[in-house]
Short mmCIF file of C-alpha atoms in Angstrom, two decimals:
data_model
loop_
_atom_site.label_atom_id
_atom_site.label_comp_id
_atom_site.label_asym_id
_atom_site.label_seq_id
_atom_site.Cartn_x
_atom_site.Cartn_y
_atom_site.Cartn_z
CA MET A 1 20.78 -7.27 -69.14
CA THR A 2 20.66 -3.69 -67.78
CA ASN A 3 23.12 -2.29 -65.30
CA ALA A 4 22.24 -2.04 -61.61
CA ILE A 5 25.29 0.09 -60.86
CA GLU A 6 27.17 2.49 -63.12
CA ILE A 7 30.27 4.03 -61.55
CA ARG A 8 31.88 6.93 -63.37
CA ASN A 9 35.26 8.38 -62.35
CA LEU A 10 34.42 7.92 -58.69
CA THR A 11 37.16 9.48 -56.56
CA LYS A 12 37.70 9.93 -52.84
CA GLN A 13 40.52 12.03 -51.50
CA TYR A 14 41.21 12.14 -47.75
CA ARG A 15 43.62 15.04 -47.22
CA ASP A 16 46.88 13.51 -48.54
CA VAL A 17 45.50 10.02 -49.25
CA LEU A 18 43.79 9.14 -52.52
CA ALA A 19 41.54 6.31 -51.31
CA VAL A 20 39.65 5.77 -54.58
CA ASP A 21 41.15 6.96 -57.83
CA HIS A 22 38.79 7.64 -60.76
CA LEU A 23 36.99 4.30 -60.53
CA SER A 24 34.70 3.41 -63.42
CA LEU A 25 32.73 0.19 -63.41
CA ASP A 26 29.37 -1.31 -64.36
CA VAL A 27 27.60 -4.04 -62.41
CA ARG A 28 24.70 -5.83 -64.04
CA ARG A 29 21.32 -6.48 -62.44
CA GLY A 30 21.24 -9.72 -60.46
CA GLU A 31 25.00 -10.09 -60.69
CA LEU A 32 27.16 -11.08 -57.73
CA PHE A 33 30.19 -8.87 -58.02
CA SER A 34 33.17 -9.16 -55.69
CA LEU A 35 35.65 -6.43 -54.90
CA LEU A 36 39.03 -7.79 -53.84
CA GLY A 37 42.15 -6.05 -52.69
CA VAL A 38 44.73 -5.89 -49.95
CA ASN A 39 44.13 -3.62 -46.95
CA GLY A 40 43.80 0.02 -47.99
CA ALA A 41 42.93 -0.87 -51.57
CA GLY A 42 39.80 1.30 -51.46
CA LYS A 43 37.10 -1.39 -51.31
CA THR A 44 35.33 -0.20 -48.18
CA THR A 45 35.60 3.45 -49.23
CA THR A 46 34.00 2.55 -52.55
CA ILE A 47 31.16 0.73 -50.79
CA LYS A 48 30.69 3.68 -48.40
CA MET A 49 30.35 6.07 -51.33
CA LEU A 50 27.90 3.78 -53.13
CA CYS A 51 25.81 3.58 -49.93
CA CYS A 52 25.78 7.39 -49.58
CA LEU A 53 27.71 7.14 -46.32
CA SER A 54 30.60 9.12 -47.74
CA ALA A 55 30.46 11.85 -50.39
CA PRO A 56 32.71 11.42 -53.44
CA THR A 57 35.38 14.04 -54.02
CA GLU A 58 34.86 13.66 -57.75
CA GLY A 59 32.77 11.58 -60.15
CA ASP A 60 29.41 9.95 -59.55
CA ALA A 61 27.70 6.59 -59.41
CA PHE A 62 24.19 5.67 -60.49
CA LEU A 63 22.31 2.92 -58.70
CA LEU A 64 19.36 1.84 -60.86
CA GLY A 65 19.66 5.23 -62.49
CA LYS A 66 19.72 7.27 -59.26
CA SER A 67 22.75 9.42 -58.51
CA ILE A 68 24.49 8.95 -55.18
CA ARG A 69 25.31 12.67 -55.26
CA THR A 70 21.90 14.14 -55.99
CA ASP A 71 19.38 11.44 -55.11
CA ALA A 72 20.66 9.84 -51.93
CA THR A 73 17.14 9.32 -50.52
CA ALA A 74 16.10 7.26 -53.55
CA VAL A 75 19.37 5.32 -53.44
CA LYS A 76 18.91 4.54 -49.74
CA SER A 77 15.40 3.22 -50.36
CA MET A 78 16.66 0.48 -52.69
CA ILE A 79 19.90 -0.63 -51.06
CA ALA A 80 20.87 -2.47 -47.91
CA VAL A 81 24.20 -2.94 -46.24
CA SER A 82 25.62 -5.68 -44.08
CA PRO A 83 28.70 -3.91 -42.70
CA GLN A 84 32.05 -5.48 -41.95
CA GLU A 85 31.45 -5.51 -38.20
CA THR A 86 28.29 -7.13 -36.96
CA ALA A 87 25.62 -4.46 -37.08
CA VAL A 88 22.94 -5.62 -34.69
CA ALA A 89 21.28 -4.05 -31.65
CA PRO A 90 22.75 -6.19 -28.86
CA GLY A 91 20.06 -5.57 -26.24
CA LEU A 92 17.22 -6.51 -28.57
CA SER A 93 16.07 -10.02 -29.41
CA VAL A 94 16.56 -11.41 -32.92
CA ARG A 95 12.88 -10.75 -33.66
CA GLU A 96 13.10 -7.19 -32.30
CA ASN A 97 16.14 -6.52 -34.49
CA LEU A 98 14.17 -7.60 -37.55
CA GLU A 99 11.20 -5.49 -36.40
CA LEU A 100 13.51 -2.50 -35.98
CA ILE A 101 14.58 -2.63 -39.62
CA CYS A 102 10.98 -3.18 -40.80
CA GLY A 103 9.97 -0.16 -38.72
CA VAL A 104 12.65 2.18 -40.03
CA HIS A 105 11.62 1.23 -43.56
CA GLY A 106 7.99 2.05 -42.71
CA PHE A 107 6.51 -1.43 -43.28
CA GLU A 108 2.85 -1.99 -42.32
CA LYS A 109 2.12 -4.72 -39.78
CA ASP A 110 1.07 -7.39 -42.32
CA LYS A 111 4.12 -6.82 -44.51
CA LYS A 112 6.36 -6.79 -41.45
CA GLU A 113 5.05 -10.15 -40.22
CA ALA A 114 5.34 -11.67 -43.69
CA LYS A 115 8.92 -10.49 -44.19
CA ILE A 116 9.99 -11.65 -40.73
CA ALA A 117 8.51 -15.10 -41.41
CA GLU A 118 10.20 -15.26 -44.82
CA LEU A 119 13.65 -14.21 -43.59
CA THR A 120 13.41 -16.40 -40.50
CA ALA A 121 12.82 -19.41 -42.73
CA LEU A 122 15.49 -18.41 -45.29
CA LEU A 123 18.21 -17.93 -42.70
CA GLY A 124 17.06 -20.60 -40.25
CA LEU A 125 16.57 -18.18 -37.37
CA ASP A 126 13.52 -19.92 -35.82
CA ALA A 127 15.32 -21.37 -32.83
CA ILE A 128 16.91 -18.07 -31.78
CA MET A 129 14.12 -15.57 -32.37
CA LYS A 130 13.73 -14.74 -28.67
CA LYS A 131 17.43 -14.66 -27.87
CA LYS A 132 19.21 -11.35 -27.38
CA ALA A 133 21.39 -10.54 -30.39
CA GLY A 134 24.32 -9.62 -28.16
CA LYS A 135 24.35 -13.16 -26.72
CA LEU A 136 24.58 -14.92 -30.09
CA SER A 137 27.74 -16.48 -31.53
CA GLY A 138 29.58 -14.67 -34.32
CA GLY A 139 28.06 -16.92 -36.98
CA TRP A 140 24.49 -16.34 -35.82
CA GLN A 141 25.10 -12.60 -35.51
CA ARG A 142 26.28 -12.56 -39.14
CA ARG A 143 23.17 -14.45 -40.22
CA LEU A 144 21.01 -11.97 -38.35
CA SER A 145 22.98 -9.10 -39.85
CA ILE A 146 22.32 -10.43 -43.36
CA ALA A 147 18.64 -11.04 -42.51
CA MET A 148 18.41 -7.40 -41.37
CA ALA A 149 19.92 -6.32 -44.68
CA LEU A 150 17.57 -8.49 -46.74
CA ILE A 151 14.36 -7.71 -44.89
CA SER A 152 14.03 -4.30 -46.53
CA GLU A 153 13.76 -6.05 -49.94
CA PRO A 154 16.83 -4.31 -51.37
CA GLU A 155 17.47 -4.35 -55.08
CA ILE A 156 21.17 -3.93 -54.37
CA LEU A 157 22.85 -5.55 -51.39
CA PHE A 158 26.31 -4.66 -50.11
CA LEU A 159 28.05 -7.38 -48.12
CA ASP A 160 31.27 -6.12 -46.57
CA GLU A 161 33.42 -9.06 -45.43
CA PRO A 162 30.35 -11.15 -44.52
CA THR A 163 32.27 -14.23 -43.39
CA LEU A 164 35.17 -12.56 -41.60
CA GLY A 165 36.11 -14.49 -38.48
CA LEU A 166 33.60 -17.31 -39.00
CA ASP A 167 34.39 -21.00 -38.68
CA VAL A 168 34.31 -23.28 -41.72
CA LEU A 169 30.75 -24.52 -41.17
CA ALA A 170 29.28 -21.10 -40.51
CA ARG A 171 31.06 -19.79 -43.61
CA SER A 172 29.71 -22.63 -45.73
CA ASP A 173 26.18 -21.91 -44.49
CA LEU A 174 26.52 -18.24 -45.35
CA TRP A 175 27.87 -19.09 -48.81
CA ASP A 176 24.69 -21.10 -49.45
CA ILE A 177 22.58 -18.15 -48.40
CA ILE A 178 24.54 -15.74 -50.61
CA ARG A 179 24.33 -18.13 -53.57
CA ALA A 180 20.56 -18.29 -53.13
CA LEU A 181 20.39 -14.53 -53.66
CA LYS A 182 22.08 -14.64 -57.07
CA GLY A 183 19.85 -13.51 -59.88
CA SER A 184 17.21 -11.89 -57.69
CA VAL A 185 19.35 -9.30 -55.90
CA THR A 186 22.43 -7.49 -57.17
CA VAL A 187 25.12 -8.27 -54.62
CA ILE A 188 28.37 -6.40 -54.12
CA LEU A 189 30.68 -8.44 -51.95
CA THR A 190 33.99 -7.39 -50.48
CA THR A 191 36.20 -10.08 -49.05
CA HIS A 192 39.76 -11.00 -48.22
CA TYR A 193 39.08 -14.68 -48.90
CA MET A 194 40.12 -15.61 -52.44
CA GLU A 195 38.21 -18.90 -52.41
CA GLU A 196 35.07 -17.07 -51.32
CA ALA A 197 35.26 -14.63 -54.21
CA GLU A 198 36.04 -17.42 -56.67
CA ALA A 199 33.22 -19.68 -55.44
CA LEU A 200 30.49 -17.07 -55.30
CA SER A 201 31.15 -14.34 -57.84
CA ASP A 202 29.95 -13.85 -61.39
CA ARG A 203 32.73 -11.30 -61.82
CA ILE A 204 35.57 -10.03 -59.66
CA GLY A 205 37.22 -6.63 -59.51
CA ILE A 206 40.70 -6.38 -58.02
CA MET A 207 41.62 -3.02 -56.51
CA LYS A 208 44.94 -1.60 -55.39
CA ASP A 209 45.76 1.90 -54.19
CA GLY A 210 42.25 3.03 -55.06
CA ARG A 211 42.42 1.86 -58.66
CA LEU A 212 40.69 -1.05 -60.39
CA LEU A 213 43.41 -3.28 -61.83
CA VAL A 214 41.30 -6.08 -63.28
CA CYS A 215 37.59 -6.78 -63.70
CA ASP A 216 36.54 -10.14 -65.09
CA THR A 217 35.38 -13.65 -64.22
CA ALA A 218 37.57 -15.74 -61.92
CA ASP A 219 38.41 -18.09 -64.80
CA ALA A 220 39.40 -15.23 -67.10
CA ILE A 221 41.60 -13.67 -64.41
CA LYS A 222 43.34 -17.02 -63.83
CA ALA A 223 43.82 -17.56 -67.56
CA ALA A 224 45.27 -14.08 -68.04
CA ALA A 225 47.68 -14.67 -65.16
CA GLY A 226 48.63 -18.10 -66.51
CA THR A 227 47.81 -20.04 -63.34
CA ASP A 228 45.16 -22.49 -62.09
CA SER A 229 45.11 -20.95 -58.64
CA PHE A 230 42.98 -17.87 -58.14
CA GLU A 231 45.09 -16.84 -55.16
CA GLN A 232 48.21 -16.95 -57.33
CA ALA A 233 46.42 -14.99 -60.02
CA PHE A 234 45.44 -12.35 -57.47
CA ILE A 235 49.03 -12.09 -56.21
CA LYS A 236 50.35 -11.76 -59.76
CA VAL A 237 47.84 -9.05 -60.60
CA VAL A 238 48.60 -7.05 -57.47
CA LYS A 239 52.39 -7.58 -57.56
CA GLY A 240 52.51 -6.99 -61.29
CA VAL A 241 51.56 -3.42 -60.79
CA ARG A 242 54.02 -3.00 -57.93
CA ALA A 243 56.85 -4.18 -60.21
CA MET B 1 6.62 6.24 -37.25
CA ARG B 2 10.18 5.48 -38.38
CA MET B 3 11.54 7.71 -35.65
CA LEU B 4 9.32 6.06 -33.02
CA THR B 5 10.63 2.61 -34.01
CA PHE B 6 14.16 3.86 -33.48
CA ALA B 7 13.19 5.61 -30.22
CA LYS B 8 11.60 2.37 -28.94
CA ARG B 9 14.80 0.49 -29.69
CA ASN B 10 16.84 3.02 -27.71
CA ALA B 11 14.45 2.86 -24.75
CA LEU B 12 14.62 -0.94 -24.71
CA GLU B 13 18.41 -0.97 -24.88
CA ILE B 14 18.62 1.40 -21.90
CA LEU B 15 15.91 -0.17 -19.76
CA ARG B 16 17.17 -3.72 -20.27
CA ASP B 17 20.54 -2.95 -18.74
CA PRO B 18 20.26 -3.81 -15.01
CA LEU B 19 23.08 -1.38 -14.16
CA ASN B 20 21.07 1.42 -15.75
CA LEU B 21 18.05 0.48 -13.66
CA PHE B 22 20.16 0.47 -10.51
CA PHE B 23 21.75 3.85 -11.18
CA GLY B 24 18.66 5.36 -12.73
CA LEU B 25 16.11 4.36 -10.13
CA GLY B 26 17.83 2.60 -7.27
CA PHE B 27 20.66 5.02 -6.52
CA PRO B 28 18.59 8.21 -6.05
CA VAL B 29 16.13 6.25 -3.89
CA VAL B 30 18.99 4.89 -1.76
CA LEU B 31 20.30 8.44 -1.34
CA ILE B 32 16.93 9.75 -0.18
CA LEU B 33 16.50 6.86 2.28
CA LEU B 34 20.05 7.07 3.62
CA LEU B 35 20.08 10.84 4.08
CA SER B 36 16.64 10.71 5.70
CA ILE B 37 17.98 8.24 8.25
CA ILE B 38 20.95 10.53 8.92
CA GLN B 39 18.55 13.47 9.19
CA ALA B 40 16.44 11.55 11.72
CA ASN B 41 19.49 11.01 13.93
CA ILE B 42 21.36 14.26 13.39
CA PRO B 43 18.99 16.94 12.08
CA VAL B 44 20.51 19.10 9.32
CA SER B 45 18.25 21.62 7.63
CA LEU B 46 19.80 20.84 4.24
CA PHE B 47 18.59 17.25 4.49
CA GLU B 48 15.02 18.00 5.50
CA ILE B 49 12.94 15.95 3.10
CA ASP B 50 11.23 18.94 1.37
CA HIS B 51 14.68 20.38 0.76
CA LEU B 52 16.54 17.17 -0.02
CA THR B 53 14.15 15.51 -2.50
CA PRO B 54 14.25 18.19 -5.22
CA GLY B 55 18.06 18.10 -5.08
CA VAL B 56 18.33 14.32 -5.34
CA THR B 57 15.76 14.37 -8.15
CA VAL B 58 17.91 16.78 -10.17
CA PHE B 59 21.08 14.88 -9.28
CA GLY B 60 19.47 11.63 -10.48
CA LEU B 61 19.05 13.16 -13.92
CA SER B 62 22.82 13.25 -14.35
CA PHE B 63 22.52 9.51 -14.98
CA MET B 64 20.33 10.32 -18.00
CA THR B 65 23.36 12.06 -19.49
CA MET B 66 25.37 8.90 -18.92
CA PHE B 67 22.71 6.62 -20.42
CA SER B 68 22.16 8.68 -23.54
CA SER B 69 25.84 9.43 -24.13
CA VAL B 70 26.87 5.78 -23.73
CA ILE B 71 24.19 4.39 -26.06
CA ILE B 72 25.04 6.97 -28.76
CA ALA B 73 28.79 6.39 -28.37
CA LYS B 74 28.30 2.61 -28.47
CA ASP B 75 26.16 2.88 -31.59
CA ARG B 76 28.81 5.07 -33.22
CA GLY B 77 31.49 2.55 -32.32
CA SER B 78 29.51 -0.39 -33.68
CA ALA B 79 28.38 -0.75 -37.28
CA LEU B 80 24.70 -0.51 -36.31
CA LEU B 81 24.58 3.23 -36.82
CA GLN B 82 26.33 2.83 -40.17
CA ARG B 83 23.62 0.38 -41.19
CA LEU B 84 20.89 2.72 -40.00
CA TYR B 85 22.46 5.66 -41.87
CA THR B 86 21.77 3.75 -45.10
CA THR B 87 18.04 3.52 -44.28
CA PRO B 88 15.43 6.23 -44.92
CA LEU B 89 15.86 7.56 -41.33
CA THR B 90 16.58 11.31 -41.47
CA PRO B 91 19.03 13.21 -39.24
CA LEU B 92 16.03 14.60 -37.32
CA ASP B 93 14.77 11.02 -36.78
CA PHE B 94 18.11 10.13 -35.20
CA ILE B 95 18.21 13.17 -32.91
CA LEU B 96 14.59 12.77 -31.77
CA GLY B 97 15.01 9.01 -31.55
CA TYR B 98 17.85 9.41 -29.07
CA THR B 99 16.22 12.31 -27.16
CA LEU B 100 12.54 11.45 -26.79
CA PRO B 101 12.78 8.08 -24.98
CA MET B 102 14.90 9.72 -22.29
CA LEU B 103 12.08 12.08 -21.32
CA PRO B 104 9.61 9.47 -19.97
CA ILE B 105 12.52 7.66 -18.30
CA SER B 106 13.56 10.94 -16.63
CA LEU B 107 9.98 11.68 -15.57
CA ALA B 108 9.60 8.16 -14.16
CA GLN B 109 12.85 8.54 -12.21
CA SER B 110 11.76 11.89 -10.77
CA ALA B 111 8.29 10.56 -9.94
CA VAL B 112 9.84 7.63 -8.06
CA CYS B 113 12.02 10.05 -6.06
CA TYR B 114 9.02 12.16 -5.01
CA LEU B 115 6.89 9.05 -4.32
CA VAL B 116 9.56 7.54 -2.07
CA ALA B 117 9.87 10.88 -0.26
CA LEU B 118 6.12 11.04 0.56
CA PRO B 119 6.12 8.38 3.32
CA LEU B 120 9.36 9.93 4.61
CA GLY B 121 7.55 13.20 5.29
CA LEU B 122 7.46 15.15 2.02
CA THR B 123 4.45 17.46 2.18
CA PRO B 124 1.82 15.98 -0.15
CA SER B 125 0.54 18.76 -2.40
CA VAL B 126 -0.14 19.63 -5.99
CA ASN B 127 3.27 21.33 -5.96
CA ILE B 128 4.84 17.91 -6.54
CA LEU B 129 3.04 17.76 -9.88
CA TYR B 130 4.34 21.24 -10.78
CA ALA B 131 7.84 20.14 -9.81
CA LEU B 132 7.47 17.06 -12.00
CA ALA B 133 6.27 19.15 -14.93
CA MET B 134 9.16 21.57 -14.57
CA ILE B 135 11.63 18.69 -14.42
CA ILE B 136 11.14 18.36 -18.21
CA PRO B 137 13.43 21.29 -19.17
CA VAL B 138 15.96 20.08 -16.59
CA ALA B 139 15.79 16.58 -18.07
CA LEU B 140 16.27 18.05 -21.55
CA LEU B 141 19.37 19.84 -20.27
CA PHE B 142 20.92 16.56 -19.10
CA ILE B 143 19.77 14.67 -22.22
CA ALA B 144 21.33 17.38 -24.43
CA MET B 145 24.62 16.86 -22.60
CA GLY B 146 24.27 13.13 -23.31
CA LEU B 147 23.73 13.77 -27.02
CA LEU B 148 26.72 16.12 -27.00
CA PHE B 149 29.15 13.79 -25.20
CA GLY B 150 27.87 10.74 -27.11
CA SER B 151 28.64 12.52 -30.39
CA ILE B 152 32.28 13.25 -29.57
CA LEU B 153 33.43 10.56 -27.11
CA THR B 154 33.90 6.80 -27.27
CA ASP B 155 31.59 4.70 -25.10
CA LYS B 156 34.34 4.20 -22.50
CA GLN B 157 35.14 7.92 -22.43
CA ALA B 158 31.43 8.77 -22.25
CA GLY B 159 31.00 6.37 -19.33
CA ALA B 160 33.95 7.92 -17.52
CA VAL B 161 33.15 11.57 -18.25
CA CYS B 162 29.43 11.33 -17.59
CA GLY B 163 29.52 8.63 -14.94
CA SER B 164 32.13 10.24 -12.74
CA ILE B 165 33.11 13.77 -13.75
CA LEU B 166 29.64 15.07 -14.58
CA THR B 167 27.92 13.36 -11.65
CA ASN B 168 30.53 14.85 -9.32
CA LEU B 169 30.23 18.29 -10.88
CA SER B 170 26.46 18.22 -10.64
CA ALA B 171 26.75 17.02 -7.04
CA TRP B 172 29.33 19.57 -5.81
CA LEU B 173 28.08 22.57 -7.75
CA SER B 174 24.38 22.17 -7.09
CA GLY B 175 24.05 22.94 -3.40
CA ILE B 176 22.44 19.55 -2.75
CA TRP B 177 24.95 18.13 -0.30
CA PHE B 178 26.32 21.31 1.28
CA ASP B 179 25.29 24.94 1.40
CA LEU B 180 27.16 26.93 -1.25
CA GLU B 181 27.00 29.99 1.03
CA LEU B 182 29.31 28.18 3.44
CA VAL B 183 32.00 27.85 0.76
CA GLY B 184 31.32 31.18 -0.95
CA GLY B 185 33.92 32.96 -3.09
CA VAL B 186 34.93 31.68 -6.50
CA PHE B 187 33.40 28.26 -5.84
CA LYS B 188 29.97 29.78 -5.34
CA LYS B 189 30.40 32.04 -8.38
CA ILE B 190 31.29 29.07 -10.56
CA ALA B 191 28.34 27.09 -9.20
CA TYR B 192 25.92 29.91 -9.99
CA ALA B 193 27.40 30.31 -13.46
CA LEU B 194 26.46 26.68 -14.19
CA PRO B 195 22.91 25.34 -14.49
CA PHE B 196 22.89 22.64 -11.77
CA VAL B 197 22.24 24.81 -8.72
CA HIS B 198 19.61 26.77 -10.63
CA ALA B 199 17.77 23.54 -11.50
CA VAL B 200 17.83 22.49 -7.84
CA GLU B 201 16.69 25.88 -6.55
CA MET B 202 13.89 25.99 -9.13
CA GLU B 203 12.62 22.58 -7.99
CA ARG B 204 12.92 23.57 -4.32
CA ALA B 205 10.91 26.75 -5.00
CA LEU B 206 8.18 24.72 -6.71
CA ILE B 207 7.94 22.16 -3.91
CA SER B 208 7.69 24.94 -1.31
CA GLY B 209 4.98 26.70 -3.34
CA ASP B 210 7.15 29.78 -3.91
CA PHE B 211 6.33 30.08 -7.60
CA ALA B 212 7.95 33.50 -7.98
CA GLY B 213 11.12 31.88 -6.64
CA ILE B 214 11.61 29.81 -9.79
CA PHE B 215 13.03 32.96 -11.39
CA PRO B 216 15.71 33.64 -12.51
CA HIS B 217 16.64 29.96 -12.16
CA LEU B 218 14.25 28.88 -14.92
CA TRP B 219 15.95 31.24 -17.39
CA TRP B 220 19.35 29.77 -16.54
CA VAL B 221 18.04 26.25 -17.09
CA LEU B 222 16.26 27.14 -20.34
CA GLY B 223 19.26 29.11 -21.61
CA TYR B 224 21.72 26.29 -20.95
CA THR B 225 19.27 23.75 -22.37
CA ALA B 226 18.83 25.72 -25.61
CA VAL B 227 22.56 26.30 -26.09
CA LEU B 228 23.55 22.71 -25.24
CA LEU B 229 20.80 21.24 -27.43
CA ALA B 230 21.89 23.37 -30.38
CA LEU B 231 25.53 22.41 -29.83
CA ALA B 232 24.62 18.73 -29.40
CA VAL B 233 22.62 18.71 -32.64
CA LEU B 234 25.52 20.36 -34.50
CA LEU B 235 28.05 17.86 -33.13
CA PHE B 236 25.76 14.91 -33.82
CA LEU B 237 25.26 16.04 -37.42
CA ARG B 238 29.01 16.57 -37.79
CA GLN B 239 29.82 13.03 -36.63
CA MET B 240 27.03 11.71 -38.88
CA LYS B 241 28.66 13.42 -41.85
CA LYS B 242 32.08 12.07 -40.82
CA GLN B 243 30.71 8.50 -40.74
#
């Protein structure tokens, strides 16, 4: 299996804060890779650099062979992001939000209609297509946000805290949707929820102070930490370095 | 095409807000009606309809600054802009996408002002069309201020600065509501060093058919427009980079 993402010594320095410290990592095509870490670990900064939203201070990353430093246009054409906060146009209807993303990606009318129909069915948006996005509940806004990310047919999808603040049912629904993407789209997921990372991920990377402490399957991380609980394993990994 | 999709979204977001419609269209119309009633009871040369309408038309454009600054600031505050920055939209697409939809809205607002003034006694002539055509650089001036404030302020700050401070400045320093000659001194000098009174006097000259009278006011308007647009573009690009 080839790599979708190859990160090499990626570093981000903000004045006196080293947000990401010489991160090197490979993510395989079709893999669902989770980045975990406490606040300020460097997860979101890493995602921002991979999405060409923030320039690295040092190092580079290659998304399907394209450099984030020198080929940002090509990178942007094959990625999509569902940011941590809900990223929808509140005054537009659900359908208009989907049309907006189709339009900014330059889809022809036929392709636009086909993609909207496909994503509407996949995410169960039929009943709310005419509703204004700003009037939807948090769960439905997240679904729409993910639909907007998927509609551009990304080869790599970044999901930044996709279930933050959702109730148990809405979270379970979104997990099903994310699981359905496995294999066809490379997904990079950041989350604070241990059970989410454990349930969904092929592999998990744990970051602290901008550095990658561990990168392995959930089972391997638990085994290495000598515990059956992934949460305990995470705590041991993070505290182990502190000690 | 991509830019137009984004521009359409911005126009929809602005036009679907009932408060925007009230301030954009309703408020200038109310001012024209109210001051015409006062003029009918207590004649004041300043409020004669041929004199008043160009002033209110220019004053109404200060709301365009508020609309454009608030939508940009809101987009910056939400994750929508972050999502759109990861699409193939270019910086030019963003700047044009925020600027262009404001032009037809500004023209529509000005046209409504002149149309309402016709049954109130505004002299019907082709000069109204000239005044409408020359409102475009004035509209660009106010839109540029919107792009500028939207790039540096939060949506609440933009609402406060543009909704109260700028509207008051453009009201006091434009010679619409009182004759600047009556105040004179430093106040008059400041007013004539700013573009608002020049925009009003240019429109008044056009409505009265005194085409030579648009100078030097047109140069003031064009000069301020060029400088503010350049500054707005620089500040927008700076915040885009910071994102």
